[in-house]
Amino acid sequence: MNSQKIRAAIFDMGGTLEDVYYDDALRLKATHGLLAILAKHNLDSGLNVAELFSMVKTGMARYGVWREETCLELSPERQWTEYILTDHQRFPSEQVETMGEALAFIYDINFFTRTVRPQAQAMLDALHSRGFRLGVISNIFSRQAVPHNLARYGLSEYFQVVLSSSVVGYRKPDPRIFIEAAGLLGL
């Protein structure tokens, strides 16, 4: 009889380690951050906050359908140039591409209210003390959002592997992201 021991645990970020909430009011308010990034890059779209919010909401919905159907994730640069800010007269692709990660980070951080689940640290302490190797996999737009939030919650030290779909190019439930995480954990 082959007895294998569980040696690792891989977590999802949103919905597992953290609670995530959003609504249109929060996102409309957060759109000011996107306008600030555009202005910082000398890009005046001529859109007001409500108009930009509507464009982002429509583009994200279109991108969401594509990513769900394909289980793929584009880089932040491609997300914003191909699906979200696609009016290339207002938003030249070359300019949007240079700020893709910044736009994705603002979107992931400010367009959602994210809070660590109260029991997360105690659970991670227990697993860590028993010698488990730990990883996080997240379907997320930004490359930096998951490491940022883990640091903000004081949880970074627990994880040997942190993978986001925007880095690896495919998203859960595609098995490749789990296989990659398992390989990085030495399993």
PDB file of C-alpha atoms in Angstrom:
ATOM      1  CA  MET A   1       0.000   0.000   0.000  1.00  0.00           C
ATOM      2  CA  ASN A   2       1.402   3.362  -1.015  1.00  0.00           C
ATOM      3  CA  SER A   3       0.986   5.930   1.718  1.00  0.00           C
ATOM      4  CA  GLN A   4       1.636   9.449   0.579  1.00  0.00           C
ATOM      5  CA  LYS A   5       1.699  12.333   2.975  1.00  0.00           C
ATOM      6  CA  ILE A   6       0.376  15.749   2.173  1.00  0.00           C
ATOM      7  CA  ARG A   7       3.402  18.046   2.113  1.00  0.00           C
ATOM      8  CA  ALA A   8       1.990  21.279   0.758  1.00  0.00           C
ATOM      9  CA  ALA A   9      -1.111  23.439   0.578  1.00  0.00           C
ATOM     10  CA  ILE A  10      -1.892  25.875  -2.205  1.00  0.00           C
ATOM     11  CA  PHE A  11      -4.395  28.626  -1.512  1.00  0.00           C
ATOM     12  CA  ASP A  12      -6.480  30.941  -3.609  1.00  0.00           C
ATOM     13  CA  MET A  13      -6.130  34.573  -2.565  1.00  0.00           C
ATOM     14  CA  GLY A  14      -9.516  36.205  -3.085  1.00  0.00           C
ATOM     15  CA  GLY A  15     -12.323  34.361  -1.336  1.00  0.00           C
ATOM     16  CA  THR A  16     -10.002  32.076   0.608  1.00  0.00           C
ATOM     17  CA  LEU A  17      -7.302  34.124   2.360  1.00  0.00           C
ATOM     18  CA  GLU A  18      -9.194  37.372   1.944  1.00  0.00           C
ATOM     19  CA  ASP A  19     -12.746  38.588   1.606  1.00  0.00           C
ATOM     20  CA  VAL A  20     -13.422  40.644  -1.490  1.00  0.00           C
ATOM     21  CA  TYR A  21     -16.228  43.151  -2.009  1.00  0.00           C
ATOM     22  CA  TYR A  22     -17.048  45.641  -4.743  1.00  0.00           C
ATOM     23  CA  ASP A  23     -19.902  47.668  -6.115  1.00  0.00           C
ATOM     24  CA  ASP A  24     -20.299  50.360  -8.748  1.00  0.00           C
ATOM     25  CA  ALA A  25     -20.067  53.203  -6.207  1.00  0.00           C
ATOM     26  CA  LEU A  26     -16.679  51.963  -4.977  1.00  0.00           C
ATOM     27  CA  ARG A  27     -15.447  51.497  -8.527  1.00  0.00           C
ATOM     28  CA  LEU A  28     -16.678  54.879  -9.700  1.00  0.00           C
ATOM     29  CA  LYS A  29     -14.762  56.514  -6.846  1.00  0.00           C
ATOM     30  CA  ALA A  30     -11.660  54.418  -7.632  1.00  0.00           C
ATOM     31  CA  THR A  31     -11.741  55.592 -11.258  1.00  0.00           C
ATOM     32  CA  HIS A  32     -10.135  58.846 -10.052  1.00  0.00           C
ATOM     33  CA  GLY A  33      -6.935  56.802  -9.567  1.00  0.00           C
ATOM     34  CA  LEU A  34      -7.013  55.709 -13.195  1.00  0.00           C
ATOM     35  CA  LEU A  35      -7.457  59.317 -14.306  1.00  0.00           C
ATOM     36  CA  ALA A  36      -4.454  60.273 -12.169  1.00  0.00           C
ATOM     37  CA  ILE A  37      -2.274  57.637 -13.869  1.00  0.00           C
ATOM     38  CA  LEU A  38      -3.387  58.824 -17.299  1.00  0.00           C
ATOM     39  CA  ALA A  39      -2.593  62.435 -16.333  1.00  0.00           C
ATOM     40  CA  LYS A  40       0.791  61.401 -14.929  1.00  0.00           C
ATOM     41  CA  HIS A  41       1.588  59.978 -18.367  1.00  0.00           C
ATOM     42  CA  ASN A  42       0.370  63.178 -20.079  1.00  0.00           C
ATOM     43  CA  LEU A  43      -2.658  61.421 -21.514  1.00  0.00           C
ATOM     44  CA  ASP A  44      -5.793  63.554 -21.439  1.00  0.00           C
ATOM     45  CA  SER A  45      -8.617  61.378 -22.709  1.00  0.00           C
ATOM     46  CA  GLY A  46     -11.208  64.133 -22.487  1.00  0.00           C
ATOM     47  CA  LEU A  47     -13.390  61.743 -20.470  1.00  0.00           C
ATOM     48  CA  ASN A  48     -14.895  62.555 -17.114  1.00  0.00           C
ATOM     49  CA  VAL A  49     -14.872  60.029 -14.260  1.00  0.00           C
ATOM     50  CA  ALA A  50     -18.263  58.530 -15.131  1.00  0.00           C
ATOM     51  CA  GLU A  51     -17.337  58.122 -18.798  1.00  0.00           C
ATOM     52  CA  LEU A  52     -14.000  56.483 -18.012  1.00  0.00           C
ATOM     53  CA  PHE A  53     -15.691  54.227 -15.457  1.00  0.00           C
ATOM     54  CA  SER A  54     -18.213  53.127 -18.078  1.00  0.00           C
ATOM     55  CA  MET A  55     -15.433  52.392 -20.567  1.00  0.00           C
ATOM     56  CA  VAL A  56     -13.460  50.383 -17.995  1.00  0.00           C
ATOM     57  CA  LYS A  57     -16.536  48.477 -16.837  1.00  0.00           C
ATOM     58  CA  THR A  58     -17.485  47.555 -20.418  1.00  0.00           C
ATOM     59  CA  GLY A  59     -13.912  46.581 -21.328  1.00  0.00           C
ATOM     60  CA  MET A  60     -13.436  44.494 -18.198  1.00  0.00           C
ATOM     61  CA  ALA A  61     -16.707  42.667 -18.899  1.00  0.00           C
ATOM     62  CA  ARG A  62     -15.554  41.923 -22.452  1.00  0.00           C
ATOM     63  CA  TYR A  63     -12.151  40.771 -21.194  1.00  0.00           C
ATOM     64  CA  GLY A  64     -13.812  38.708 -18.450  1.00  0.00           C
ATOM     65  CA  VAL A  65     -15.832  36.736 -20.986  1.00  0.00           C
ATOM     66  CA  TRP A  66     -12.707  36.026 -23.052  1.00  0.00           C
ATOM     67  CA  ARG A  67     -10.589  34.971 -20.080  1.00  0.00           C
ATOM     68  CA  GLU A  68     -13.319  32.692 -18.688  1.00  0.00           C
ATOM     69  CA  GLU A  69     -13.783  30.992 -22.075  1.00  0.00           C
ATOM     70  CA  THR A  70     -10.065  30.482 -22.722  1.00  0.00           C
ATOM     71  CA  CYS A  71      -8.630  30.059 -19.184  1.00  0.00           C
ATOM     72  CA  LEU A  72      -5.880  32.393 -20.371  1.00  0.00           C
ATOM     73  CA  GLU A  73      -4.676  35.663 -18.881  1.00  0.00           C
ATOM     74  CA  LEU A  74      -3.057  38.430 -20.864  1.00  0.00           C
ATOM     75  CA  SER A  75      -0.320  40.635 -19.504  1.00  0.00           C
ATOM     76  CA  PRO A  76      -1.628  43.860 -17.961  1.00  0.00           C
ATOM     77  CA  GLU A  77      -0.289  45.749 -20.956  1.00  0.00           C
ATOM     78  CA  ARG A  78      -2.368  43.674 -23.363  1.00  0.00           C
ATOM     79  CA  GLN A  79      -5.454  43.679 -21.103  1.00  0.00           C
ATOM     80  CA  TRP A  80      -5.620  47.451 -21.222  1.00  0.00           C
ATOM     81  CA  THR A  81      -4.681  47.953 -24.881  1.00  0.00           C
ATOM     82  CA  GLU A  82      -6.768  45.111 -26.358  1.00  0.00           C
ATOM     83  CA  TYR A  83      -9.873  45.074 -24.154  1.00  0.00           C
ATOM     84  CA  ILE A  84     -10.233  48.083 -21.888  1.00  0.00           C
ATOM     85  CA  LEU A  85      -8.799  51.276 -23.373  1.00  0.00           C
ATOM     86  CA  THR A  86      -9.326  50.297 -26.990  1.00  0.00           C
ATOM     87  CA  ASP A  87     -10.119  53.749 -28.396  1.00  0.00           C
ATOM     88  CA  HIS A  88      -6.639  54.238 -29.829  1.00  0.00           C
ATOM     89  CA  GLN A  89      -7.315  57.837 -30.832  1.00  0.00           C
ATOM     90  CA  ARG A  90      -7.914  58.720 -27.177  1.00  0.00           C
ATOM     91  CA  PHE A  91      -5.554  56.099 -25.803  1.00  0.00           C
ATOM     92  CA  PRO A  92      -2.597  55.356 -28.094  1.00  0.00           C
ATOM     93  CA  SER A  93      -1.562  51.725 -27.591  1.00  0.00           C
ATOM     94  CA  GLU A  94       2.103  52.584 -27.073  1.00  0.00           C
ATOM     95  CA  GLN A  95       1.263  54.964 -24.219  1.00  0.00           C
ATOM     96  CA  VAL A  96      -1.264  52.658 -22.573  1.00  0.00           C
ATOM     97  CA  GLU A  97       1.183  49.779 -22.796  1.00  0.00           C
ATOM     98  CA  THR A  98       3.765  51.687 -20.723  1.00  0.00           C
ATOM     99  CA  MET A  99       1.250  52.105 -17.901  1.00  0.00           C
ATOM    100  CA  GLY A 100      -0.523  48.726 -18.150  1.00  0.00           C
ATOM    101  CA  GLU A 101       0.782  47.324 -14.866  1.00  0.00           C
ATOM    102  CA  ALA A 102       0.081  50.587 -13.006  1.00  0.00           C
ATOM    103  CA  LEU A 103      -3.500  50.605 -14.317  1.00  0.00           C
ATOM    104  CA  ALA A 104      -3.984  46.929 -13.429  1.00  0.00           C
ATOM    105  CA  PHE A 105      -2.551  47.475  -9.941  1.00  0.00           C
ATOM    106  CA  ILE A 106      -4.895  50.409  -9.260  1.00  0.00           C
ATOM    107  CA  TYR A 107      -7.768  48.319 -10.572  1.00  0.00           C
ATOM    108  CA  ASP A 108      -6.976  45.303  -8.365  1.00  0.00           C
ATOM    109  CA  ILE A 109      -6.225  47.346  -5.254  1.00  0.00           C
ATOM    110  CA  ASN A 110      -8.795  50.163  -5.416  1.00  0.00           C
ATOM    111  CA  PHE A 111     -11.701  48.717  -7.410  1.00  0.00           C
ATOM    112  CA  PHE A 112     -12.205  46.093  -4.687  1.00  0.00           C
ATOM    113  CA  THR A 113     -12.300  46.193  -0.905  1.00  0.00           C
ATOM    114  CA  ARG A 114     -10.021  43.388   0.224  1.00  0.00           C
ATOM    115  CA  THR A 115      -9.624  42.287   3.846  1.00  0.00           C
ATOM    116  CA  VAL A 116      -7.699  39.345   5.212  1.00  0.00           C
ATOM    117  CA  ARG A 117      -9.890  36.711   6.805  1.00  0.00           C
ATOM    118  CA  PRO A 118      -9.493  36.811  10.598  1.00  0.00           C
ATOM    119  CA  GLN A 119      -8.520  33.132  10.893  1.00  0.00           C
ATOM    120  CA  ALA A 120      -5.958  33.183   8.059  1.00  0.00           C
ATOM    121  CA  GLN A 121      -2.834  33.852  10.125  1.00  0.00           C
ATOM    122  CA  ALA A 122      -3.662  31.228  12.772  1.00  0.00           C
ATOM    123  CA  MET A 123      -4.310  28.635  10.074  1.00  0.00           C
ATOM    124  CA  LEU A 124      -1.065  29.495   8.254  1.00  0.00           C
ATOM    125  CA  ASP A 125       0.845  29.372  11.566  1.00  0.00           C
ATOM    126  CA  ALA A 126      -0.525  25.879  12.221  1.00  0.00           C
ATOM    127  CA  LEU A 127       0.348  24.597   8.740  1.00  0.00           C
ATOM    128  CA  HIS A 128       3.787  26.217   8.795  1.00  0.00           C
ATOM    129  CA  SER A 129       4.604  24.780  12.237  1.00  0.00           C
ATOM    130  CA  ARG A 130       3.775  21.300  10.902  1.00  0.00           C
ATOM    131  CA  GLY A 131       6.265  21.735   8.051  1.00  0.00           C
ATOM    132  CA  PHE A 132       3.871  22.263   5.156  1.00  0.00           C
ATOM    133  CA  ARG A 133       5.135  24.131   2.104  1.00  0.00           C
ATOM    134  CA  LEU A 134       2.658  26.846   1.180  1.00  0.00           C
ATOM    135  CA  GLY A 135       1.704  28.569  -2.029  1.00  0.00           C
ATOM    136  CA  VAL A 136      -0.831  31.029  -3.395  1.00  0.00           C
ATOM    137  CA  ILE A 137      -2.427  31.007  -6.836  1.00  0.00           C
ATOM    138  CA  SER A 138      -4.605  33.924  -7.900  1.00  0.00           C
ATOM    139  CA  ASN A 139      -6.538  34.884 -11.013  1.00  0.00           C
ATOM    140  CA  ILE A 140      -5.777  38.591 -10.975  1.00  0.00           C
ATOM    141  CA  PHE A 141      -5.032  41.389 -13.435  1.00  0.00           C
ATOM    142  CA  SER A 142      -1.890  42.879 -11.840  1.00  0.00           C
ATOM    143  CA  ARG A 143       1.486  41.214 -11.347  1.00  0.00           C
ATOM    144  CA  GLN A 144       2.084  43.133  -8.120  1.00  0.00           C
ATOM    145  CA  ALA A 145      -1.288  42.993  -6.339  1.00  0.00           C
ATOM    146  CA  VAL A 146      -0.964  39.594  -4.629  1.00  0.00           C
ATOM    147  CA  PRO A 147       2.541  40.182  -3.206  1.00  0.00           C
ATOM    148  CA  HIS A 148       1.410  43.678  -2.156  1.00  0.00           C
ATOM    149  CA  ASN A 149      -1.628  42.358  -0.304  1.00  0.00           C
ATOM    150  CA  LEU A 150       0.254  39.489   1.332  1.00  0.00           C
ATOM    151  CA  ALA A 151       2.787  42.019   2.646  1.00  0.00           C
ATOM    152  CA  ARG A 152       0.001  44.339   3.782  1.00  0.00           C
ATOM    153  CA  TYR A 153      -1.594  41.469   5.729  1.00  0.00           C
ATOM    154  CA  GLY A 154       1.747  40.354   7.198  1.00  0.00           C
ATOM    155  CA  LEU A 155       1.474  36.960   5.485  1.00  0.00           C
ATOM    156  CA  SER A 156       4.312  37.047   2.917  1.00  0.00           C
ATOM    157  CA  GLU A 157       6.709  34.995   5.023  1.00  0.00           C
ATOM    158  CA  TYR A 158       4.438  31.938   4.950  1.00  0.00           C
ATOM    159  CA  PHE A 159       4.524  31.377   1.209  1.00  0.00           C
ATOM    160  CA  GLN A 160       7.287  29.769  -0.802  1.00  0.00           C
ATOM    161  CA  VAL A 161       5.352  30.250  -4.056  1.00  0.00           C
ATOM    162  CA  VAL A 162       3.105  33.098  -5.190  1.00  0.00           C
ATOM    163  CA  LEU A 163       1.708  32.760  -8.719  1.00  0.00           C
ATOM    164  CA  SER A 164      -0.713  35.068 -10.428  1.00  0.00           C
ATOM    165  CA  SER A 165      -2.448  34.423 -13.705  1.00  0.00           C
ATOM    166  CA  SER A 166      -1.104  37.698 -15.086  1.00  0.00           C
ATOM    167  CA  VAL A 167       2.435  36.349 -14.687  1.00  0.00           C
ATOM    168  CA  VAL A 168       2.028  32.781 -15.937  1.00  0.00           C
ATOM    169  CA  GLY A 169      -0.511  33.497 -18.707  1.00  0.00           C
ATOM    170  CA  TYR A 170      -3.158  30.971 -17.741  1.00  0.00           C
ATOM    171  CA  ARG A 171      -5.706  30.958 -14.981  1.00  0.00           C
ATOM    172  CA  LYS A 172      -7.533  28.581 -12.730  1.00  0.00           C
ATOM    173  CA  PRO A 173      -9.049  26.115 -13.421  1.00  0.00           C
ATOM    174  CA  ASP A 174      -6.416  25.412 -16.122  1.00  0.00           C
ATOM    175  CA  PRO A 175      -4.291  22.631 -14.601  1.00  0.00           C
ATOM    176  CA  ARG A 176      -1.040  24.211 -15.864  1.00  0.00           C
ATOM    177  CA  ILE A 177      -1.087  26.866 -13.127  1.00  0.00           C
ATOM    178  CA  PHE A 178      -1.436  24.155 -10.448  1.00  0.00           C
ATOM    179  CA  ILE A 179       1.288  22.026 -12.045  1.00  0.00           C
ATOM    180  CA  GLU A 180       3.605  25.021 -12.156  1.00  0.00           C
ATOM    181  CA  ALA A 181       2.925  25.822  -8.488  1.00  0.00           C
ATOM    182  CA  ALA A 182       3.502  22.192  -7.484  1.00  0.00           C
ATOM    183  CA  GLY A 183       6.779  22.134  -9.403  1.00  0.00           C
ATOM    184  CA  LEU A 184       7.971  25.329  -7.736  1.00  0.00           C
ATOM    185  CA  LEU A 185       7.078  23.820  -4.360  1.00  0.00           C
ATOM    186  CA  GLY A 186       9.234  20.804  -5.210  1.00  0.00           C
ATOM    187  CA  LEU A 187       6.378  18.343  -5.409  1.00  0.00           C
TER     188      LEU A 187
END
